[in-house]
């Protein structure tokens, strides 16, 4: 790349970051406070996050707080190269490029760890996994985890006594899960499917596998676009919830025969398998919005296909079966919202990443007294993020009266 190309890329990245910042008033306010108080002075932070404009705003806030930062991508396809270029200008060491192979992806995480971090930020637990398995030389004070899949892995590590430091489950805060997982995944997943295919969703049958916060968001947005939505689940309570919300609930074996668009959002592997792919209709669209590319069995798809037309459109590969049916796989089965679209809108990342920034500042003082384990974000951080977001949105709410406060705290008061 010539110096001129790099300058243009950097300028494009700065514009994109500036655009995101406009919708991130809470994180911007926290960055200003960090700049004044410098709560992260002298700390080294290694982050493994999707390298997007919203992540750049978070990195700016941590930098303003005094942290030295190295950033690697948490997915080989989600990096916005212009943003990565611009972050370098802000003095952040970025190890990420869109479309790298898996070897390079893991090398980048190692390079971020070479900073010898005090605190780590992870999205999916790949960095923490490498720390525990391949970099035992490094001693880390604490970490934050951004996503459901990462929390599942961390809880398993904690249960087995393998986790070596405290990790804050940022994913589990209400201000993250209720907005980012639901509205963020919902909107950006449909955005990714539409950008990739330009398919009309009205009147089509969309099968959503998984009815957690993310799946619920996808189902709601698909319904809003006029699709008939079928939900598949393994959890009886979530299945019941979906049914009572008016969705049809079916096992994947039956849904596979009738769906036009399939979206996996379960966090588990092999949700769409060979036996399902074998009975699908001609022209179906297969998309994944779960963290890892394990939910659609791409190997089985390759095995069934007589030929593959890669890149019939950007982010669309067409698998042609022996009888002529074509199955369209989006984004190689990786996160469709971050590969074919731009990830969650900045307005929701504002809350998730504000919780991240405040959790890092909290760890900076508290990690020394925390034994290894998975910790909830302190409730006052959650409430502060929500209060700041309400204020930025111009929404006022009521306060408890003294009598109400007493009533809530007294079991003696009758009805
Ligand atoms: N995860 C989902 N959307 C994201 C975004 N816009 N930036 C960073 N991480 C994300």
Short mmCIF file of C-alpha atoms and ligand atoms in Angstrom, two decimals:
data_model
loop_
_atom_site.label_atom_id
_atom_site.label_comp_id
_atom_site.label_asym_id
_atom_site.label_seq_id
_atom_site.Cartn_x
_atom_site.Cartn_y
_atom_site.Cartn_z
CA UNK A 1 0.00 0.00 0.00
CA UNK A 2 1.36 3.42 -0.91
CA UNK A 3 1.63 6.23 1.66
CA UNK A 4 -1.17 8.02 -0.18
CA UNK A 5 -3.47 4.97 -0.01
CA UNK A 6 -2.76 4.67 3.70
CA UNK A 7 -3.51 8.35 4.26
CA UNK A 8 -6.84 7.97 2.40
CA UNK A 9 -7.73 4.85 4.36
CA UNK A 10 -6.88 6.60 7.62
CA UNK A 11 -8.99 9.61 6.70
CA UNK A 12 -11.94 7.34 5.82
CA UNK A 13 -11.50 5.58 9.17
CA UNK A 14 -11.45 8.87 11.07
CA UNK A 15 -14.67 9.94 9.34
CA UNK A 16 -16.30 6.63 10.21
CA UNK A 17 -15.20 6.89 13.86
CA UNK A 18 -16.46 10.47 14.04
CA UNK A 19 -19.84 9.37 12.69
CA UNK A 20 -20.09 6.60 15.32
CA UNK A 21 -19.05 8.99 18.10
CA UNK A 22 -22.05 11.22 17.31
CA UNK A 23 -24.31 8.37 18.49
CA UNK A 24 -22.21 7.52 21.54
CA UNK A 25 -22.82 10.39 23.98
CA UNK A 26 -22.43 8.27 27.11
CA UNK A 27 -19.04 6.89 26.14
CA UNK A 28 -17.96 10.36 25.02
CA UNK A 29 -18.87 11.76 28.45
CA UNK A 30 -16.98 8.93 30.14
CA UNK A 31 -13.95 9.64 27.92
CA UNK A 32 -14.02 13.28 29.02
CA UNK A 33 -14.18 12.22 32.67
CA UNK A 34 -11.36 9.72 32.13
CA UNK A 35 -9.24 12.46 30.53
CA UNK A 36 -9.64 14.57 33.65
CA UNK A 37 -9.24 11.80 36.25
CA UNK A 38 -6.80 9.42 34.46
CA UNK A 39 -8.05 6.27 36.26
CA UNK A 40 -6.02 3.99 33.97
CA UNK A 41 -2.67 5.77 34.19
CA UNK A 42 0.17 3.32 33.79
CA UNK A 43 -2.07 0.34 32.91
CA UNK A 44 -1.50 -1.84 29.86
CA UNK A 45 -4.65 -3.15 28.21
CA UNK A 46 -4.81 -5.88 25.55
CA UNK A 47 -8.15 -6.06 23.75
CA UNK A 48 -9.56 -8.70 21.42
CA UNK A 49 -12.70 -7.05 20.00
CA UNK A 50 -14.31 -6.54 16.61
CA UNK A 51 -12.26 -3.72 15.10
CA UNK A 52 -15.09 -1.34 14.27
CA UNK A 53 -15.72 2.38 14.58
CA UNK A 54 -17.56 1.78 17.87
CA UNK A 55 -14.61 -0.16 19.26
CA UNK A 56 -12.38 2.74 18.21
CA UNK A 57 -14.46 5.10 20.36
CA UNK A 58 -14.00 2.72 23.30
CA UNK A 59 -10.25 2.54 22.67
CA UNK A 60 -10.18 6.37 22.63
CA UNK A 61 -11.89 6.48 26.04
CA UNK A 62 -9.42 4.00 27.58
CA UNK A 63 -6.53 5.90 26.04
CA UNK A 64 -7.92 9.15 27.48
CA UNK A 65 -7.94 7.41 30.87
CA UNK A 66 -4.20 6.81 30.56
CA UNK A 67 -4.06 3.19 29.32
CA UNK A 68 -1.52 1.87 26.86
CA UNK A 69 -3.47 -0.32 24.43
CA UNK A 70 -2.89 -3.16 21.98
CA UNK A 71 -5.90 -4.31 19.95
CA UNK A 72 -6.47 -7.52 17.97
CA UNK A 73 -9.63 -8.57 16.13
CA UNK A 74 -12.10 -11.04 17.64
CA UNK A 75 -13.16 -12.35 14.25
CA UNK A 76 -11.11 -12.74 11.05
CA UNK A 77 -13.77 -11.14 8.84
CA UNK A 78 -15.17 -8.28 10.93
CA UNK A 79 -12.27 -5.82 10.85
CA UNK A 80 -12.96 -2.42 9.28
CA UNK A 81 -9.56 -1.75 7.71
CA UNK A 82 -10.06 2.00 7.57
CA UNK A 83 -10.78 2.06 11.30
CA UNK A 84 -7.71 -0.08 11.99
CA UNK A 85 -5.59 2.42 10.05
CA UNK A 86 -7.06 5.39 11.91
CA UNK A 87 -6.52 3.78 15.32
CA UNK A 88 -2.82 3.55 14.59
CA UNK A 89 -2.78 7.31 14.30
CA UNK A 90 -4.27 7.61 17.79
CA UNK A 91 -1.29 5.70 19.14
CA UNK A 92 -3.04 2.38 19.58
CA UNK A 93 -1.18 -0.74 18.45
CA UNK A 94 -3.62 -2.53 16.12
CA UNK A 95 -3.04 -6.11 15.00
CA UNK A 96 -5.93 -6.75 12.63
CA UNK A 97 -6.82 -6.90 8.97
CA UNK A 98 -10.03 -8.01 7.28
CA UNK A 99 -10.05 -11.47 5.73
CA UNK A 100 -6.92 -12.93 7.34
CA UNK A 101 -6.52 -16.69 7.67
CA UNK A 102 -6.85 -18.36 11.06
CA UNK A 103 -3.09 -18.62 11.60
CA UNK A 104 -2.73 -14.85 11.17
CA UNK A 105 -5.81 -14.25 13.33
CA UNK A 106 -4.23 -16.11 16.26
CA UNK A 107 -0.82 -14.51 15.61
CA UNK A 108 -2.48 -11.12 15.94
CA UNK A 109 -3.87 -12.08 19.35
CA UNK A 110 -0.38 -13.15 20.46
CA UNK A 111 0.99 -9.83 19.23
CA UNK A 112 -1.59 -7.93 21.30
CA UNK A 113 -0.57 -10.02 24.32
CA UNK A 114 3.07 -9.12 23.77
CA UNK A 115 2.25 -5.84 25.52
CA UNK A 116 2.15 -7.87 28.82
CA UNK A 117 -1.30 -6.61 29.76
CA UNK A 118 -2.54 -5.77 33.23
CA UNK A 119 -6.13 -5.92 32.02
CA UNK A 120 -7.64 -7.75 29.05
CA UNK A 121 -10.85 -7.15 27.11
CA UNK A 122 -12.26 -10.10 25.21
CA UNK A 123 -15.17 -10.85 22.89
CA UNK A 124 -15.65 -14.60 22.67
CA UNK A 125 -12.85 -15.67 25.06
CA UNK A 126 -10.22 -16.44 22.42
CA UNK A 127 -7.66 -14.12 24.00
CA UNK A 128 -8.27 -15.43 27.53
CA UNK A 129 -8.08 -18.98 26.20
CA UNK A 130 -4.69 -18.30 24.60
CA UNK A 131 -3.50 -16.63 27.80
CA UNK A 132 -4.30 -19.76 29.77
CA UNK A 133 -3.10 -22.35 27.27
CA UNK A 134 -0.19 -20.76 25.41
CA UNK A 135 0.97 -17.73 27.40
CA UNK A 136 1.20 -18.87 31.03
CA UNK A 137 4.24 -16.58 31.34
CA UNK A 138 1.93 -13.55 31.46
CA UNK A 139 0.33 -12.40 34.69
CA UNK A 140 -2.95 -10.54 34.25
CA UNK A 141 -4.84 -8.68 36.99
CA UNK A 142 -8.32 -8.91 35.48
CA UNK A 143 -10.48 -8.99 32.38
CA UNK A 144 -13.82 -8.09 30.84
CA UNK A 145 -15.87 -10.30 28.52
CA UNK A 146 -18.25 -8.80 25.99
CA UNK A 147 -20.36 -11.67 24.70
CA UNK A 148 -22.57 -14.60 25.74
CA UNK A 149 -20.35 -17.22 24.10
CA UNK A 150 -17.33 -15.92 26.01
CA UNK A 151 -19.19 -15.97 29.32
CA UNK A 152 -20.19 -19.61 28.76
CA UNK A 153 -16.53 -20.54 28.18
CA UNK A 154 -15.36 -18.51 31.20
CA UNK A 155 -17.90 -20.05 33.56
CA UNK A 156 -16.71 -23.47 32.44
CA UNK A 157 -13.10 -22.46 33.11
CA UNK A 158 -14.09 -21.13 36.57
CA UNK A 159 -16.05 -24.32 37.38
CA UNK A 160 -13.00 -26.42 36.52
CA UNK A 161 -10.75 -24.17 38.63
CA UNK A 162 -8.78 -23.22 35.53
CA UNK A 163 -9.49 -19.48 35.45
CA UNK A 164 -6.52 -17.56 36.81
CA UNK A 165 -7.92 -14.05 37.33
CA UNK A 166 -11.21 -12.21 37.88
CA UNK A 167 -13.27 -11.49 34.76
CA UNK A 168 -16.22 -9.13 34.63
CA UNK A 169 -19.21 -10.42 32.65
CA UNK A 170 -20.01 -7.19 30.82
CA UNK A 171 -22.37 -9.18 28.59
CA UNK A 172 -24.66 -9.87 31.53
CA UNK A 173 -25.38 -6.25 32.49
CA UNK A 174 -28.93 -5.20 31.78
CA UNK A 175 -27.74 -2.18 29.79
CA UNK A 176 -25.83 -4.54 27.50
CA UNK A 177 -28.03 -7.57 27.14
CA UNK A 178 -31.39 -5.85 26.84
CA UNK A 179 -30.25 -3.49 24.11
CA UNK A 180 -27.10 -4.70 22.35
CA UNK A 181 -28.09 -8.37 22.22
CA UNK A 182 -31.70 -7.70 21.37
CA UNK A 183 -31.95 -4.54 19.28
CA UNK A 184 -28.34 -4.53 18.11
CA UNK A 185 -28.22 -8.15 16.94
CA UNK A 186 -31.80 -7.94 15.68
CA UNK A 187 -31.27 -4.93 13.45
CA UNK A 188 -27.72 -5.62 12.29
CA UNK A 189 -28.43 -9.27 11.44
CA UNK A 190 -31.35 -8.36 9.20
CA UNK A 191 -29.21 -5.53 7.81
CA UNK A 192 -26.45 -8.03 6.95
CA UNK A 193 -28.85 -10.45 5.26
CA UNK A 194 -30.45 -7.67 3.24
CA UNK A 195 -27.16 -6.03 2.22
CA UNK A 196 -25.76 -9.40 1.15
CA UNK A 197 -28.78 -10.61 -0.80
CA UNK A 198 -31.20 -7.70 -1.33
CA UNK A 199 -33.89 -10.35 -0.74
CA UNK A 200 -37.47 -9.31 -0.03
CA UNK A 201 -38.35 -10.68 3.40
CA UNK A 202 -42.04 -9.80 3.42
CA UNK A 203 -44.07 -12.95 3.00
CA UNK A 204 -41.03 -15.22 3.31
CA UNK A 205 -40.53 -17.78 6.06
CA UNK A 206 -37.61 -16.91 8.34
CA UNK A 207 -36.42 -19.63 10.72
CA UNK A 208 -34.65 -18.30 13.81
CA UNK A 209 -32.67 -20.92 15.70
CA UNK A 210 -32.37 -19.85 19.34
CA UNK A 211 -34.65 -17.57 21.33
CA UNK A 212 -32.23 -15.92 23.76
CA UNK A 213 -31.94 -12.12 23.82
CA UNK A 214 -30.26 -12.15 20.38
CA UNK A 215 -32.67 -14.62 18.77
CA UNK A 216 -35.63 -12.70 20.12
CA UNK A 217 -34.25 -9.53 18.52
CA UNK A 218 -33.80 -11.25 15.16
CA UNK A 219 -37.31 -12.75 15.31
CA UNK A 220 -38.89 -9.38 16.18
CA UNK A 221 -37.15 -7.55 13.35
CA UNK A 222 -37.93 -10.29 10.81
CA UNK A 223 -41.58 -10.18 11.87
CA UNK A 224 -41.53 -6.40 11.52
CA UNK A 225 -40.40 -6.79 7.93
CA UNK A 226 -43.43 -8.93 7.20
CA UNK A 227 -41.82 -12.36 7.40
CA UNK A 228 -43.55 -15.41 8.83
CA UNK A 229 -41.21 -16.39 11.66
CA UNK A 230 -40.55 -19.90 12.93
CA UNK A 231 -38.46 -20.37 16.08
CA UNK A 232 -36.47 -23.48 16.97
CA UNK A 233 -35.27 -24.05 20.54
CA UNK A 234 -33.90 -26.69 22.89
CA UNK A 235 -34.89 -24.81 26.06
CA UNK A 236 -38.54 -25.55 26.98
CA UNK A 237 -39.08 -22.19 28.73
CA UNK A 238 -37.70 -20.16 25.84
CA UNK A 239 -39.72 -22.27 23.39
CA UNK A 240 -42.87 -21.56 25.39
CA UNK A 241 -42.01 -17.86 25.50
CA UNK A 242 -41.64 -17.84 21.71
CA UNK A 243 -44.94 -19.69 21.27
CA UNK A 244 -46.79 -17.26 23.55
CA UNK A 245 -45.34 -14.36 21.61
CA UNK A 246 -47.09 -15.75 18.59
CA UNK A 247 -44.22 -17.46 16.79
CA UNK A 248 -44.54 -20.92 15.37
CA UNK A 249 -42.15 -23.25 17.20
CA UNK A 250 -40.86 -26.33 15.39
CA UNK A 251 -37.93 -28.73 15.58
CA UNK A 252 -35.28 -27.88 12.99
CA UNK A 253 -36.04 -31.12 11.15
CA UNK A 254 -39.49 -29.74 10.24
CA UNK A 255 -38.51 -26.08 9.91
CA UNK A 256 -35.77 -27.06 7.44
CA UNK A 257 -38.37 -28.17 4.90
CA UNK A 258 -40.35 -24.92 4.90
CA UNK A 259 -37.92 -22.06 5.63
CA UNK A 260 -36.70 -19.53 3.07
CA UNK A 261 -34.14 -17.84 5.32
CA UNK A 262 -32.35 -19.49 8.26
CA UNK A 263 -30.59 -17.56 11.02
CA UNK A 264 -28.67 -19.37 13.76
CA UNK A 265 -28.27 -17.48 17.05
CA UNK A 266 -27.71 -20.22 19.63
CA UNK A 267 -24.05 -20.11 20.69
CA UNK A 268 -23.89 -23.86 20.04
CA UNK A 269 -22.48 -25.99 17.24
CA UNK A 270 -24.15 -28.05 14.49
CA UNK A 271 -27.53 -26.38 14.77
CA UNK A 272 -28.09 -26.77 11.02
CA UNK A 273 -26.66 -30.17 10.05
CA UNK A 274 -26.45 -32.31 6.93
CA UNK A 275 -29.85 -33.93 7.56
CA UNK A 276 -31.43 -30.44 7.62
CA UNK A 277 -29.52 -29.11 4.61
CA UNK A 278 -30.55 -32.18 2.61
CA UNK A 279 -34.26 -31.33 2.78
CA UNK A 280 -34.11 -27.54 2.27
CA UNK A 281 -35.83 -25.77 -0.61
CA UNK A 282 -34.05 -24.38 -3.65
CA UNK A 283 -32.68 -20.87 -3.06
CA UNK A 284 -32.69 -20.82 0.74
CA UNK A 285 -30.46 -18.32 2.53
CA UNK A 286 -28.29 -19.56 5.41
CA UNK A 287 -26.95 -17.00 7.86
CA UNK A 288 -25.30 -17.19 11.27
CA UNK A 289 -25.42 -14.48 13.94
CA UNK A 290 -23.83 -16.52 16.74
CA UNK A 291 -20.26 -15.67 17.77
CA UNK A 292 -18.46 -18.63 16.16
CA UNK A 293 -18.80 -20.19 12.71
CA UNK A 294 -19.86 -23.55 14.13
CA UNK A 295 -23.64 -23.22 14.09
CA UNK A 296 -24.13 -24.10 10.42
CA UNK A 297 -22.25 -27.28 9.53
CA UNK A 298 -20.37 -25.89 6.54
CA UNK A 299 -18.42 -29.15 6.15
CA UNK A 300 -21.70 -31.01 5.67
CA UNK A 301 -22.77 -28.38 3.14
CA UNK A 302 -19.52 -28.87 1.24
CA UNK A 303 -20.06 -32.63 1.35
CA UNK A 304 -23.57 -32.35 -0.09
CA UNK A 305 -22.66 -29.87 -2.81
CA UNK A 306 -21.74 -30.93 -6.33
CA UNK A 307 -20.19 -27.53 -6.97
CA UNK A 308 -19.78 -24.15 -5.29
CA UNK A 309 -20.04 -20.72 -6.88
CA UNK A 310 -18.03 -18.56 -4.52
CA UNK A 311 -18.90 -14.88 -4.35
CA UNK A 312 -22.03 -14.83 -6.53
CA UNK A 313 -22.38 -11.55 -4.68
CA UNK A 314 -20.09 -10.19 -1.96
CA UNK A 315 -20.56 -12.39 1.12
CA UNK A 316 -22.73 -14.94 -0.75
CA UNK A 317 -21.50 -18.41 -1.76
CA UNK A 318 -23.85 -20.65 -3.73
CA UNK A 319 -23.72 -24.38 -2.99
CA UNK A 320 -25.27 -26.42 -5.82
CA UNK A 321 -26.61 -29.85 -4.84
CA UNK A 322 -26.74 -32.89 -7.15
CA UNK A 323 -30.44 -32.33 -7.95
CA UNK A 324 -29.79 -28.69 -8.89
CA UNK A 325 -31.02 -27.06 -5.66
CA UNK A 326 -28.94 -24.04 -4.64
CA UNK A 327 -28.28 -23.17 -0.98
CA UNK A 328 -26.86 -19.70 -0.36
CA UNK A 329 -24.39 -19.41 2.52
CA UNK A 330 -23.74 -15.88 3.78
CA UNK A 331 -20.38 -14.72 5.16
CA UNK A 332 -18.94 -18.26 5.17
CA UNK A 333 -21.16 -19.01 8.16
CA UNK A 334 -19.48 -16.33 10.26
CA UNK A 335 -21.23 -13.48 12.05
CA UNK A 336 -23.38 -12.07 9.25
CA UNK A 337 -24.03 -8.77 11.02
CA UNK A 338 -20.36 -7.88 11.32
CA UNK A 339 -19.27 -9.35 8.00
CA UNK A 340 -22.00 -8.28 5.59
CA UNK A 341 -23.08 -5.21 7.59
CA UNK A 342 -21.30 -2.99 10.10
CA UNK A 343 -22.23 -4.68 13.37
CA UNK A 344 -24.56 -3.21 15.94
CA UNK A 345 -25.45 0.46 15.58
CA UNK A 346 -23.28 2.87 17.57
CA UNK A 347 -26.26 3.94 19.69
CA UNK A 348 -26.44 0.51 21.36
CA UNK A 349 -22.69 -0.03 21.47
CA UNK A 350 -22.67 3.25 23.42
CA UNK A 351 -24.15 1.39 26.38
CA UNK A 352 -22.18 -1.86 26.04
CA UNK A 353 -18.87 -0.08 25.68
CA UNK A 354 -19.63 2.43 28.43
CA UNK A 355 -20.11 -0.55 30.73
CA UNK A 356 -16.79 -1.93 29.41
CA UNK A 357 -14.96 1.34 30.09
CA UNK A 358 -16.37 1.67 33.61
CA UNK A 359 -15.68 -2.01 34.32
CA UNK A 360 -12.03 -1.53 33.31
CA UNK A 361 -11.75 1.47 35.68
CA UNK A 362 -13.40 -0.62 38.42
CA UNK A 363 -10.95 -3.48 37.85
CA UNK A 364 -8.06 -1.03 37.97
CA UNK A 365 -8.73 -0.46 41.67
CA UNK A 366 -10.61 -3.63 42.71
CA UNK A 367 -8.90 -6.52 40.91
CA UNK A 368 -6.29 -6.94 43.68
CA UNK A 369 -8.94 -8.03 46.17
CA UNK A 370 -10.90 -10.30 43.79
CA UNK A 371 -10.12 -14.02 43.66
CA UNK A 372 -10.29 -15.65 40.19
CA UNK A 373 -13.87 -16.01 39.00
CA UNK A 374 -16.59 -14.51 36.83
CA UNK A 375 -18.09 -11.33 38.32
CA UNK A 376 -21.19 -9.33 37.53
CA UNK A 377 -20.67 -5.69 36.66
CA UNK A 378 -21.45 -3.74 39.85
CA UNK A 379 -25.11 -2.68 39.80
CA UNK A 380 -24.24 1.00 40.21
CA UNK A 381 -22.29 0.92 36.92
CA UNK A 382 -25.33 -0.52 35.13
CA UNK A 383 -27.58 2.15 36.64
CA UNK A 384 -25.11 4.91 35.82
CA UNK A 385 -24.94 3.87 32.15
CA UNK A 386 -28.73 3.80 31.93
CA UNK A 387 -29.06 7.19 33.66
CA UNK A 388 -26.52 8.81 31.34
CA UNK A 389 -28.22 7.28 28.29
CA UNK A 390 -31.63 8.54 29.41
CA UNK A 391 -30.20 12.01 29.98
CA UNK A 392 -28.53 12.00 26.55
CA UNK A 393 -31.80 10.86 24.98
CA UNK A 394 -33.77 13.58 26.81
CA UNK A 395 -35.96 11.13 28.72
CA UNK A 396 -36.92 11.97 32.33
CA UNK A 397 -38.19 9.38 34.81
CA UNK A 398 -39.80 9.44 38.25
CA UNK A 399 -38.05 9.08 41.60
CA UNK A 400 -39.28 7.08 44.58
CA UNK A 401 -40.91 9.16 47.31
CA UNK A 402 -39.66 8.62 50.88
CA UNK A 403 -42.88 6.73 51.64
CA UNK A 404 -42.40 4.47 48.61
CA UNK A 405 -38.80 3.82 49.58
CA UNK A 406 -39.93 2.84 53.11
CA UNK A 407 -42.75 0.67 51.73
CA UNK A 408 -40.33 -1.29 49.57
CA UNK A 409 -38.05 -1.93 52.51
CA UNK A 410 -40.63 -2.84 55.11
CA UNK A 411 -42.22 -6.28 55.24
CA UNK A 412 -44.45 -5.08 58.11
CA UNK A 413 -46.52 -2.75 55.94
CA UNK A 414 -49.68 -4.56 54.77
CA UNK A 415 -51.73 -4.03 51.70
N1 LIG B 1 -20.33 -6.45 18.28
C1 LIG B 1 -21.48 -6.30 17.62
N2 LIG B 1 -21.51 -5.11 16.98
C2 LIG B 1 -20.33 -4.49 17.24
C3 LIG B 1 -19.79 -3.25 16.86
N3 LIG B 1 -20.45 -2.40 16.09
N4 LIG B 1 -18.55 -2.97 17.30
C4 LIG B 1 -17.90 -3.84 18.09
N5 LIG B 1 -18.36 -5.01 18.48
C5 LIG B 1 -19.59 -5.35 18.07
#
